[in-house]
Short mmCIF file of C-alpha atoms in Angstrom, two decimals:
data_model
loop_
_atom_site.label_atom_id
_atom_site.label_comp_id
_atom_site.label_asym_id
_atom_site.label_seq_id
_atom_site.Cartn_x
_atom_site.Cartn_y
_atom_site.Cartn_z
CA UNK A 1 -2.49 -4.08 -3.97
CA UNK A 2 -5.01 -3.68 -7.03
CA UNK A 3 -5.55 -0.10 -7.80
CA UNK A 4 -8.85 0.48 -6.49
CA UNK A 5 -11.66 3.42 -7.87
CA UNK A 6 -14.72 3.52 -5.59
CA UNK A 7 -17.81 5.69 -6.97
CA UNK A 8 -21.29 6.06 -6.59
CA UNK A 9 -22.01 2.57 -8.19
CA UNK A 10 -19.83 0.61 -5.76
CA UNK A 11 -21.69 2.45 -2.75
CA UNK A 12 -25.40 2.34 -3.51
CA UNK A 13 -26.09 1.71 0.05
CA UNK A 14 -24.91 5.17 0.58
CA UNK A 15 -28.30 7.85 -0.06
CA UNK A 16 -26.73 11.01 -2.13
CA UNK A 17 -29.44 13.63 -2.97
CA UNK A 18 -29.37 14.44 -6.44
CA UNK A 19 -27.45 17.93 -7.08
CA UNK A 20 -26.51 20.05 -9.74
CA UNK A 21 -23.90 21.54 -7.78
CA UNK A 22 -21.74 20.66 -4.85
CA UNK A 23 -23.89 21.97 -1.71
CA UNK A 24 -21.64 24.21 -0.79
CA UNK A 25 -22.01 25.82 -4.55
CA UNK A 26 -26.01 26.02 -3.98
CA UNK A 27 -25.67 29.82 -3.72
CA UNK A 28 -23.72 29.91 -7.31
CA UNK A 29 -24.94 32.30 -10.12
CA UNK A 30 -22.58 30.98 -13.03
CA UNK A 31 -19.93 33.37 -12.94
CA UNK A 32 -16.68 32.73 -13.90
CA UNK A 33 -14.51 32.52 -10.34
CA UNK A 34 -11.57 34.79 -9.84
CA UNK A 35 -8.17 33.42 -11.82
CA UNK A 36 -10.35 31.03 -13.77
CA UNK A 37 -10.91 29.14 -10.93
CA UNK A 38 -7.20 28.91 -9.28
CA UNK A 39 -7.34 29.83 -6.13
CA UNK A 40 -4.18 28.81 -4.69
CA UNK A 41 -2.95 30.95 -2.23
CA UNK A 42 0.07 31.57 -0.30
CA UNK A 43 -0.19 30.24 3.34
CA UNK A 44 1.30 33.88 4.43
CA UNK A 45 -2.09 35.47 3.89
CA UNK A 46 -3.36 33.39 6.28
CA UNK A 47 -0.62 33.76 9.16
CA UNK A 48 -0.64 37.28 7.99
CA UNK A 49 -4.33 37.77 8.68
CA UNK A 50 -4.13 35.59 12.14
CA UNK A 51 -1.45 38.00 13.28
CA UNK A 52 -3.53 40.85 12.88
CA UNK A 53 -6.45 39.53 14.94
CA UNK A 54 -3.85 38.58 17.69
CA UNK A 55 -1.93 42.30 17.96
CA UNK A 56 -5.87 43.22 17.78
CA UNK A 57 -7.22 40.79 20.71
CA UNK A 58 -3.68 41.88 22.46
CA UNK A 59 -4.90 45.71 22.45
CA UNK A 60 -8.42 44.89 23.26
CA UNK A 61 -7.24 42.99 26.45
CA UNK A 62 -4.73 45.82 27.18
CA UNK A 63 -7.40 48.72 26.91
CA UNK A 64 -9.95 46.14 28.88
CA UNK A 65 -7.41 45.55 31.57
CA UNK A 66 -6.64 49.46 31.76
CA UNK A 67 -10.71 50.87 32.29
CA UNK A 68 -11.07 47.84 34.97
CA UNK A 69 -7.58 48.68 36.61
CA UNK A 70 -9.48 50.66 39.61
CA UNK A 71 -11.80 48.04 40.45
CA UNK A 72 -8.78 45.31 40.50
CA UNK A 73 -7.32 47.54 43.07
CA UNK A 74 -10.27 47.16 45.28
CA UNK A 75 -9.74 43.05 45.39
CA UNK A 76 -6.73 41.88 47.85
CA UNK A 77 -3.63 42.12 45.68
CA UNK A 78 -2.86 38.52 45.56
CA UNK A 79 -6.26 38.29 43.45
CA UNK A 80 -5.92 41.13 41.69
CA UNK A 81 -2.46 40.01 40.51
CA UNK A 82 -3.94 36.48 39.98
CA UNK A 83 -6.34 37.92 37.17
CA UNK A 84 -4.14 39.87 35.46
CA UNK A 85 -1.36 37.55 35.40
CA UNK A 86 -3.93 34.68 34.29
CA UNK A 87 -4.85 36.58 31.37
CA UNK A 88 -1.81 37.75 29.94
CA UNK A 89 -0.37 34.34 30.95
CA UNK A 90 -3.21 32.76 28.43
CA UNK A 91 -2.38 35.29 26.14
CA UNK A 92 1.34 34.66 25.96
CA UNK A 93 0.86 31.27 25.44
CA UNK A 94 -1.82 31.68 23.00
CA UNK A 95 0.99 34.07 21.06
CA UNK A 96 3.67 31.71 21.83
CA UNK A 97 1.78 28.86 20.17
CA UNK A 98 1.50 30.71 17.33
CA UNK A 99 5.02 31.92 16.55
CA UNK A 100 5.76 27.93 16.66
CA UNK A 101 3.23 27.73 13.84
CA UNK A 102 4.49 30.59 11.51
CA UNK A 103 7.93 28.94 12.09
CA UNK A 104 7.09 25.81 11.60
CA UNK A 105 5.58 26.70 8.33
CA UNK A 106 8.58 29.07 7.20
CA UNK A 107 11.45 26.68 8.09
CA UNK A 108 9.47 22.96 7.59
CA UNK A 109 11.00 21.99 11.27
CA UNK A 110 8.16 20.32 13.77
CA UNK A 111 8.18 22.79 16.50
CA UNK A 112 4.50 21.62 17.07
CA UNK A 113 4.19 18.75 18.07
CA UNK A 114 0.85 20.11 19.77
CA UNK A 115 -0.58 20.09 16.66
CA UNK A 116 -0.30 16.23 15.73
CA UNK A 117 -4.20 15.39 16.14
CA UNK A 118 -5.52 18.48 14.92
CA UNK A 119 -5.76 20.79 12.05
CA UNK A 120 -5.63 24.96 12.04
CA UNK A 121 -8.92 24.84 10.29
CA UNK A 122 -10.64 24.34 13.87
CA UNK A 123 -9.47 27.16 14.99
CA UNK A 124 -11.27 29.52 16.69
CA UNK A 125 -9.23 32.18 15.29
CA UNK A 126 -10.62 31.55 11.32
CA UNK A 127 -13.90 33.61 11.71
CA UNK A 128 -11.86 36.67 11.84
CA UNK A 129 -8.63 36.02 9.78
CA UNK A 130 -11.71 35.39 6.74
CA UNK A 131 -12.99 38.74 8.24
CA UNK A 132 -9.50 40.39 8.28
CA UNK A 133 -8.81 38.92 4.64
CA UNK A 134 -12.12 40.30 3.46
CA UNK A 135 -11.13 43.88 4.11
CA UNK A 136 -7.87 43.41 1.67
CA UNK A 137 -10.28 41.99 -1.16
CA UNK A 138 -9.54 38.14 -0.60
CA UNK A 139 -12.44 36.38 -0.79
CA UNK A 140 -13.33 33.22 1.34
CA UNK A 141 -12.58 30.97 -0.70
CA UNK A 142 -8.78 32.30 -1.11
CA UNK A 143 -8.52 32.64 2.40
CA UNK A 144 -9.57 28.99 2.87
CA UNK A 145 -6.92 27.97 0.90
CA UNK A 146 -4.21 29.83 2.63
CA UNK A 147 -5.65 27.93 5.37
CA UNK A 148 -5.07 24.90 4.27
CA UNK A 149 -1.77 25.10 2.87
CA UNK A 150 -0.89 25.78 6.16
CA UNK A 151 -2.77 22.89 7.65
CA UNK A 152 -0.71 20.82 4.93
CA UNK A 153 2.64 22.20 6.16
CA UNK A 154 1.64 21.29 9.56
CA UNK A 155 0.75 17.79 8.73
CA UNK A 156 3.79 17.31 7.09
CA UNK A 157 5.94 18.18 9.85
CA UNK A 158 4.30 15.98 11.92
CA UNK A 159 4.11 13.08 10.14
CA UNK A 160 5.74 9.86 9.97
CA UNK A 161 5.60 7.08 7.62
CA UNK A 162 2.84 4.52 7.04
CA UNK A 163 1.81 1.81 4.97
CA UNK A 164 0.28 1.85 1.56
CA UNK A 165 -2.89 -0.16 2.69
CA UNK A 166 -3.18 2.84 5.53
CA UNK A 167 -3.57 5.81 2.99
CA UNK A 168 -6.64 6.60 1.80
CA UNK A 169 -7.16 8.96 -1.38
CA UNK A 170 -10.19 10.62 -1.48
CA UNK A 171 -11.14 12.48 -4.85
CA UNK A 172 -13.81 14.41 -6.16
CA UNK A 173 -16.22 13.22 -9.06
CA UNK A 174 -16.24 16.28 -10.86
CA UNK A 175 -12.81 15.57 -12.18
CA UNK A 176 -11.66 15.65 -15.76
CA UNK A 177 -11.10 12.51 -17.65
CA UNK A 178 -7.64 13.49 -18.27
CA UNK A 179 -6.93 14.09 -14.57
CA UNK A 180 -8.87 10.92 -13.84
CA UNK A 181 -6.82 9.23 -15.85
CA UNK A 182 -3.29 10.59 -14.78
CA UNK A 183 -4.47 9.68 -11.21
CA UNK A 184 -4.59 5.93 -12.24
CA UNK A 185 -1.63 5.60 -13.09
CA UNK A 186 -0.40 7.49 -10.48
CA UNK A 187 -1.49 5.21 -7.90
CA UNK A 188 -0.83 2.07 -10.06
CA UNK A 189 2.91 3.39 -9.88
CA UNK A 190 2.60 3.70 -5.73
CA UNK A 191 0.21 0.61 -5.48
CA UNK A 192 -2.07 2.72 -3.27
CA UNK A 193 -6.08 2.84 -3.93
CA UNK A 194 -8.13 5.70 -4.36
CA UNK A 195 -11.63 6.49 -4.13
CA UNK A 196 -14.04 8.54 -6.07
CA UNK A 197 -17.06 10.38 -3.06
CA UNK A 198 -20.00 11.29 -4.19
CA UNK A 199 -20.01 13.35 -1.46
CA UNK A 200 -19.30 13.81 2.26
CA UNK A 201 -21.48 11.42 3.80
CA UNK A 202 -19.79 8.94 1.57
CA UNK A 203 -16.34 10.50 2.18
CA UNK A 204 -17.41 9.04 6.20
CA UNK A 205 -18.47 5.78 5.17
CA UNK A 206 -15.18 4.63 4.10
CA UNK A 207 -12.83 6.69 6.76
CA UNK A 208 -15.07 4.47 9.11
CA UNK A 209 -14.59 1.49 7.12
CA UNK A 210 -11.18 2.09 6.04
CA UNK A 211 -9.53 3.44 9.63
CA UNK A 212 -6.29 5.44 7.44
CA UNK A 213 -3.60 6.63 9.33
CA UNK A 214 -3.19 8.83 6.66
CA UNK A 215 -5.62 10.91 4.12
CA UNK A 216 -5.42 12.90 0.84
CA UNK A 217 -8.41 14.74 -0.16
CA UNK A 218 -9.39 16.40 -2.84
CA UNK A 219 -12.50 18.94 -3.58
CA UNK A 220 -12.94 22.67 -3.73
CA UNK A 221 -11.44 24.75 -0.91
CA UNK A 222 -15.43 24.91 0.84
CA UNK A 223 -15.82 20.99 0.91
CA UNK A 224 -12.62 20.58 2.14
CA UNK A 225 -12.78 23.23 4.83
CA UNK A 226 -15.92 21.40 5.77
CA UNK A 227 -14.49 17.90 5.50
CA UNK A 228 -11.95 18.84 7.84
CA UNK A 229 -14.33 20.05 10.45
CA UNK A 230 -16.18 17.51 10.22
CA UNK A 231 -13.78 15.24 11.06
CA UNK A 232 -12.10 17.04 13.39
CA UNK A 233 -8.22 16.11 12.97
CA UNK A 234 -9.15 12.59 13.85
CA UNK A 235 -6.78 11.65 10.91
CA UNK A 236 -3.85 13.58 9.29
CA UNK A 237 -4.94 14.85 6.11
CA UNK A 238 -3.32 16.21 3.36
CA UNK A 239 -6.30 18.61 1.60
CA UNK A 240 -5.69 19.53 -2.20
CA UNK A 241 -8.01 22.22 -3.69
CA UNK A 242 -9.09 21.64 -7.11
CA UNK A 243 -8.85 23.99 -10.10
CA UNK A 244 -12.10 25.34 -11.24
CA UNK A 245 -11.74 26.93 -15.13
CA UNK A 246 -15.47 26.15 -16.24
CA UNK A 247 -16.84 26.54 -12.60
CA UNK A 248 -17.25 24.17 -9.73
CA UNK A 249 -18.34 20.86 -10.32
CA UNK A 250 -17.64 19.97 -13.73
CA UNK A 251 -14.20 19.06 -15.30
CA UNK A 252 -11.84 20.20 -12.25
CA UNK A 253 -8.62 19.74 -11.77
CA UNK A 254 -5.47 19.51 -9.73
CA UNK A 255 -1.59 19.84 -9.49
CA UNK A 256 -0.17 16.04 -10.09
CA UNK A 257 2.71 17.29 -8.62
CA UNK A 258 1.01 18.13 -5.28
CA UNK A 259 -0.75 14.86 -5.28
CA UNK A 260 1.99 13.27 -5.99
CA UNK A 261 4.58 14.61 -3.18
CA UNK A 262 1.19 14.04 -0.97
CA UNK A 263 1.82 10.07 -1.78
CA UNK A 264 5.65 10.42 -1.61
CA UNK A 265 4.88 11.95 1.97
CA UNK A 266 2.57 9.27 3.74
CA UNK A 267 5.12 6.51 2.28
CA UNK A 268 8.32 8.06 3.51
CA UNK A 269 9.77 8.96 0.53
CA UNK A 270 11.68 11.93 -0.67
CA UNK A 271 9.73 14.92 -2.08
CA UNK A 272 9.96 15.91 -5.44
CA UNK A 273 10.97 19.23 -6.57
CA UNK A 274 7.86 22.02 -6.87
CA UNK A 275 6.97 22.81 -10.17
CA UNK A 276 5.53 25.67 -9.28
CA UNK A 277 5.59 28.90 -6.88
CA UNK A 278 2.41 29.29 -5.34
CA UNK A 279 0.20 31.74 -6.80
CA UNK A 280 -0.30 35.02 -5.09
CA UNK A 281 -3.48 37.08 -4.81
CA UNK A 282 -3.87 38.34 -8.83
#
């Protein structure tokens, strides 16, 4: 397989609006972003957050079920204990489901298979763990990324194998040359393609054309959040934020090592030591 970089040129059927910025950035004043612009973030922030806003939904429910208790006791019992054993049934399960997760994520055993076909960014839960996270200073942005490290952990546990011809790379064209360039060769050691988006209607175009069975993206933690919704789990992905030191959009760049073990991954191959801990909140 020839090592394959698709940009802009190669897609000019493909309509791009011209932007300074990534859309998601349109709101962006200049400043430097926190850590110059590496935002990678422990996955237990996330679970951390998601916890809270279940013990919280769990007491909400409680104190709900408690005030209405008197007007349950005016249906026959075998509806009254219908509701309440409904709701704390969906409840349990809902808690249940998650335990699997955290462990999942803490021990790298697949004890969710559920998951296979979807990713924890379409949660309905992510509203408020971004809310929770706000209230201990982490920013969206951080949050997303805690996010998706755990949506990575979770796609790796589910995974199996597949060809190189069935893995599409997805990168960013913000990218530094250097980065650019260590990507090449990268892939020209795997024999697997990549492909440099202009942006996310482009990104579609070739996940249509393509049809992976298995997909490494890279951008900023907001397109990727959005990439992933968009697509809805339809394909596993593995999503690697970028770092950001002179600001989104211009001369990011990303750990090789994560990209590589990303490759490693898809093509059933054993994972190459970390080189680094993930960086906590600073």
């Amino acid at each position: 397989m020839s090592n394959v970089e698709t940009s802009v040129e190669a897609h000019q059927e493909v309509s791009i609006p011209a932007r300074k910025l990534g859309d998601t950035w349109d709101g962006w004043a200049g400043e430097v972003e926190e850590n110059n612009g590496d935002l990678e973030t422990s996955p237990w922030y996330f679970l951390s957050f998601a916890t809270a806003v279940l013990l919280t939904l769990t007491a909400i429910i409680w104190t709900a079920l408690f005030l209405i208790e008197p007007r349950l006791a005016e249906l026959p019992v075998w509806l009254s204990r219908t509701i309440t054993m409904s709701v704390w049934g969906v409840l349990a399960a809902v808690n249940f489901m998650f335990a699997l997760i955290v462990a999942t994520v803490a021990t790298g055993v697949n004890f969710v298979p559920f998951m296979k076909g979807r990713h924890i960014a379409l949660s309905t839960i992510i509203p408020y763990s971004v809310k929770f996270g706000k209230l201990f200073g982490l920013s969206k942005d951080r949050i997303s990324n805690s996010i998706l490290q755990v949506g990575n952990r979770l796609t790796v546990a589910n995974q199996g194998s597949i060809e190189r011809d069935e893995l599409l790379i997805l990168l960013p064209r913000c990218l530094d040359k250097q980065t650019r360039d260590d990507i090449k060769l990268m892939t020209s050691k795997y024999d697997v393609d990549f492909h440099i988006c202009a942006g996310g209607q482009m990104a579609r175009q070739l996940l249509t054309e393509k049809k992976p069975k298995g997909v490494i993206a890279v951008a900023c933690e907001r397109d990727l959040m959005a990439g992933v919704q968009d697509v809805k789990a339809a394909v596993p992905v593995i999503a690697i934020a970028n770092k950001r030191p002179e600001g989104p959009c211009r001369n990011t760049n990303i750990n090789m090592t994560e990209m590589e073990n990303a490759i490693r991954m898809y093509l059933g191959k054993e994972l190459l030591p970390v080189d680094r801990e993930l960086v906590e909140q600073n």
